[in-house]
């Protein structure tokens, strides 16, 4: 019983903190989803850039340095 006398006055504050944590969690999850979309978009652009750069290097090597492509 002595523990209850110390805990009972704290219940309203604890309940308010729990509700605020749920609202905060929803905001964090929304921001996390946006970060994932942004990261996926950036990765797509980086992949396209690397492929384009590799194609340009191969074309210049073939055109100016006379690289031979391996025969299959």
Short mmCIF file of N, CA and C in Angstrom, two decimals:
data_model
loop_
_atom_site.label_atom_id
_atom_site.label_comp_id
_atom_site.label_asym_id
_atom_site.label_seq_id
_atom_site.Cartn_x
_atom_site.Cartn_y
_atom_site.Cartn_z
N UNK A 1 0.79 -1.20 0.00
CA UNK A 1 0.00 0.00 0.00
C UNK A 1 0.85 1.28 0.00
N UNK A 2 1.99 1.29 0.69
CA UNK A 2 2.78 2.53 0.66
C UNK A 2 3.25 2.87 -0.76
N UNK A 3 3.49 1.84 -1.58
CA UNK A 3 3.92 2.11 -2.96
C UNK A 3 2.81 2.78 -3.75
N UNK A 4 1.59 2.36 -3.53
CA UNK A 4 0.46 2.95 -4.25
C UNK A 4 0.29 4.42 -3.88
N UNK A 5 0.55 4.75 -2.66
CA UNK A 5 0.40 6.15 -2.25
C UNK A 5 1.42 7.04 -2.95
N UNK A 6 2.56 6.49 -3.31
CA UNK A 6 3.56 7.27 -4.06
C UNK A 6 3.26 7.26 -5.56
N UNK A 7 2.73 6.16 -6.08
CA UNK A 7 2.50 6.04 -7.53
C UNK A 7 1.21 6.71 -7.99
N UNK A 8 0.19 6.69 -7.15
CA UNK A 8 -1.12 7.20 -7.56
C UNK A 8 -1.09 8.66 -8.03
N UNK A 9 -0.40 9.56 -7.34
CA UNK A 9 -0.36 10.95 -7.85
C UNK A 9 0.37 11.09 -9.19
N UNK A 10 1.20 10.14 -9.56
CA UNK A 10 1.96 10.24 -10.81
C UNK A 10 1.19 9.71 -12.01
N UNK A 11 0.07 9.02 -11.81
CA UNK A 11 -0.68 8.42 -12.91
C UNK A 11 -1.11 9.42 -13.98
N UNK A 12 -1.65 10.59 -13.64
CA UNK A 12 -2.04 11.52 -14.73
C UNK A 12 -0.86 11.93 -15.61
N UNK A 13 0.29 12.20 -14.98
CA UNK A 13 1.47 12.59 -15.76
C UNK A 13 1.94 11.42 -16.61
N UNK A 14 1.95 10.23 -16.06
CA UNK A 14 2.39 9.05 -16.81
C UNK A 14 1.45 8.77 -17.98
N UNK A 15 0.15 8.93 -17.77
CA UNK A 15 -0.82 8.72 -18.86
C UNK A 15 -0.62 9.75 -19.96
N UNK A 16 -0.41 11.01 -19.58
CA UNK A 16 -0.18 12.06 -20.58
C UNK A 16 1.10 11.79 -21.37
N UNK A 17 2.13 11.34 -20.69
CA UNK A 17 3.39 11.01 -21.38
C UNK A 17 3.21 9.85 -22.35
N UNK A 18 2.42 8.86 -21.95
CA UNK A 18 2.17 7.71 -22.82
C UNK A 18 1.42 8.13 -24.07
N UNK A 19 0.41 9.00 -23.92
CA UNK A 19 -0.34 9.49 -25.09
C UNK A 19 0.54 10.34 -26.00
N UNK A 20 1.38 11.16 -25.42
CA UNK A 20 2.29 11.98 -26.23
C UNK A 20 3.28 11.10 -26.98
N UNK A 21 3.71 10.01 -26.35
CA UNK A 21 4.65 9.10 -27.01
C UNK A 21 4.00 8.45 -28.22
N UNK A 22 2.72 8.11 -28.14
CA UNK A 22 2.02 7.50 -29.28
C UNK A 22 1.93 8.51 -30.42
N UNK A 23 1.58 9.75 -30.12
CA UNK A 23 1.51 10.78 -31.16
C UNK A 23 2.88 11.03 -31.77
N UNK A 24 3.90 11.07 -30.94
CA UNK A 24 5.26 11.27 -31.42
C UNK A 24 5.70 10.09 -32.29
N UNK A 25 5.30 8.89 -31.92
CA UNK A 25 5.67 7.70 -32.69
C UNK A 25 5.06 7.74 -34.09
N UNK A 26 3.82 8.21 -34.22
CA UNK A 26 3.19 8.32 -35.53
C UNK A 26 3.94 9.32 -36.40
N UNK A 27 4.36 10.44 -35.81
CA UNK A 27 5.12 11.45 -36.56
C UNK A 27 6.47 10.89 -37.00
N UNK A 28 7.12 10.16 -36.11
CA UNK A 28 8.43 9.57 -36.44
C UNK A 28 8.27 8.54 -37.55
N UNK A 29 7.23 7.72 -37.50
CA UNK A 29 7.01 6.73 -38.55
C UNK A 29 6.74 7.39 -39.90
N UNK A 30 5.99 8.48 -39.90
CA UNK A 30 5.74 9.23 -41.14
C UNK A 30 7.03 9.78 -41.71
N UNK A 31 7.85 10.37 -40.86
CA UNK A 31 9.13 10.91 -41.32
C UNK A 31 10.06 9.80 -41.81
N UNK A 32 10.03 8.66 -41.15
CA UNK A 32 10.86 7.53 -41.58
C UNK A 32 10.44 7.03 -42.96
N UNK A 33 9.15 6.97 -43.20
CA UNK A 33 8.66 6.55 -44.52
C UNK A 33 9.11 7.54 -45.59
N UNK A 34 9.06 8.83 -45.29
CA UNK A 34 9.52 9.85 -46.24
C UNK A 34 11.02 9.71 -46.50
N UNK A 35 11.79 9.44 -45.47
CA UNK A 35 13.23 9.24 -45.64
C UNK A 35 13.52 8.03 -46.51
N UNK A 36 12.75 6.97 -46.34
CA UNK A 36 12.95 5.78 -47.18
C UNK A 36 12.65 6.08 -48.63
N UNK A 37 11.57 6.83 -48.90
CA UNK A 37 11.25 7.19 -50.29
C UNK A 37 12.35 8.06 -50.88
N UNK A 38 12.82 9.02 -50.11
CA UNK A 38 13.89 9.90 -50.60
C UNK A 38 15.16 9.11 -50.87
N UNK A 39 15.49 8.19 -49.98
CA UNK A 39 16.69 7.37 -50.16
C UNK A 39 16.58 6.48 -51.39
N UNK A 40 15.41 5.89 -51.60
CA UNK A 40 15.22 5.04 -52.77
C UNK A 40 15.34 5.85 -54.05
N UNK A 41 14.77 7.05 -54.06
CA UNK A 41 14.86 7.93 -55.24
C UNK A 41 16.32 8.31 -55.51
N UNK A 42 17.06 8.66 -54.45
CA UNK A 42 18.46 9.03 -54.62
C UNK A 42 19.28 7.85 -55.13
N UNK A 43 19.00 6.66 -54.61
CA UNK A 43 19.74 5.48 -55.08
C UNK A 43 19.47 5.20 -56.55
N UNK A 44 18.24 5.43 -57.01
CA UNK A 44 17.94 5.24 -58.43
C UNK A 44 18.72 6.23 -59.28
N UNK A 45 18.79 7.48 -58.85
CA UNK A 45 19.55 8.48 -59.61
C UNK A 45 21.05 8.16 -59.60
N UNK A 46 21.56 7.71 -58.46
CA UNK A 46 22.98 7.35 -58.39
C UNK A 46 23.29 6.16 -59.29
N UNK A 47 22.43 5.18 -59.33
CA UNK A 47 22.63 4.03 -60.21
C UNK A 47 22.62 4.46 -61.67
N UNK A 48 21.67 5.31 -62.04
CA UNK A 48 21.61 5.80 -63.42
C UNK A 48 22.86 6.60 -63.76
N UNK A 49 23.35 7.41 -62.82
CA UNK A 49 24.56 8.19 -63.06
C UNK A 49 25.78 7.33 -63.24
N UNK A 50 25.91 6.31 -62.42
CA UNK A 50 27.07 5.41 -62.54
C UNK A 50 27.04 4.66 -63.86
N UNK A 51 25.87 4.18 -64.25
CA UNK A 51 25.75 3.48 -65.53
C UNK A 51 26.06 4.41 -66.70
N UNK A 52 25.57 5.63 -66.64
CA UNK A 52 25.85 6.60 -67.69
C UNK A 52 27.35 6.91 -67.76
N UNK A 53 27.97 7.10 -66.62
CA UNK A 53 29.40 7.37 -66.59
C UNK A 53 30.20 6.19 -67.14
N UNK A 54 29.82 4.98 -66.79
CA UNK A 54 30.51 3.81 -67.31
C UNK A 54 30.35 3.71 -68.83
N UNK A 55 29.16 4.02 -69.34
CA UNK A 55 28.94 3.99 -70.78
C UNK A 55 29.80 5.04 -71.48
N UNK A 56 29.91 6.22 -70.90
CA UNK A 56 30.72 7.30 -71.50
C UNK A 56 32.19 6.89 -71.52
N UNK A 57 32.67 6.32 -70.42
CA UNK A 57 34.07 5.89 -70.36
C UNK A 57 34.35 4.82 -71.40
N UNK A 58 33.45 3.87 -71.55
CA UNK A 58 33.63 2.83 -72.57
C UNK A 58 33.60 3.41 -73.97
N UNK A 59 32.70 4.35 -74.23
CA UNK A 59 32.63 4.96 -75.57
C UNK A 59 33.89 5.75 -75.88
N UNK A 60 34.40 6.54 -74.91
CA UNK A 60 35.62 7.29 -75.15
C UNK A 60 36.82 6.35 -75.31
N UNK A 61 36.85 5.31 -74.52
CA UNK A 61 37.94 4.35 -74.66
C UNK A 61 37.91 3.68 -76.02
N UNK A 62 36.75 3.35 -76.48
CA UNK A 62 36.62 2.71 -77.79
C UNK A 62 36.94 3.69 -78.91
N UNK A 63 36.45 4.93 -78.81
CA UNK A 63 36.61 5.91 -79.89
C UNK A 63 38.03 6.47 -79.96
N UNK A 64 38.64 6.79 -78.81
CA UNK A 64 39.91 7.51 -78.84
C UNK A 64 41.12 6.64 -78.54
N UNK A 65 40.96 5.59 -77.81
CA UNK A 65 42.10 4.79 -77.42
C UNK A 65 42.14 3.44 -78.15
N UNK A 66 41.13 3.15 -78.93
CA UNK A 66 41.11 1.93 -79.71
C UNK A 66 40.92 0.67 -78.91
N UNK A 67 40.21 0.79 -77.77
CA UNK A 67 39.93 -0.43 -76.99
C UNK A 67 39.13 -1.38 -77.84
N UNK A 68 39.44 -2.62 -77.69
CA UNK A 68 38.69 -3.65 -78.40
C UNK A 68 37.74 -4.31 -77.41
N UNK A 69 36.52 -4.47 -77.84
CA UNK A 69 35.55 -5.18 -77.01
C UNK A 69 35.79 -6.68 -77.16
N UNK A 70 35.67 -7.41 -76.07
CA UNK A 70 35.90 -8.86 -76.19
C UNK A 70 34.83 -9.51 -77.05
N UNK A 71 35.26 -10.47 -77.85
CA UNK A 71 34.31 -11.18 -78.70
C UNK A 71 33.68 -12.30 -77.90
N UNK A 72 32.40 -12.44 -78.06
CA UNK A 72 31.68 -13.47 -77.31
C UNK A 72 31.55 -14.74 -78.08
#
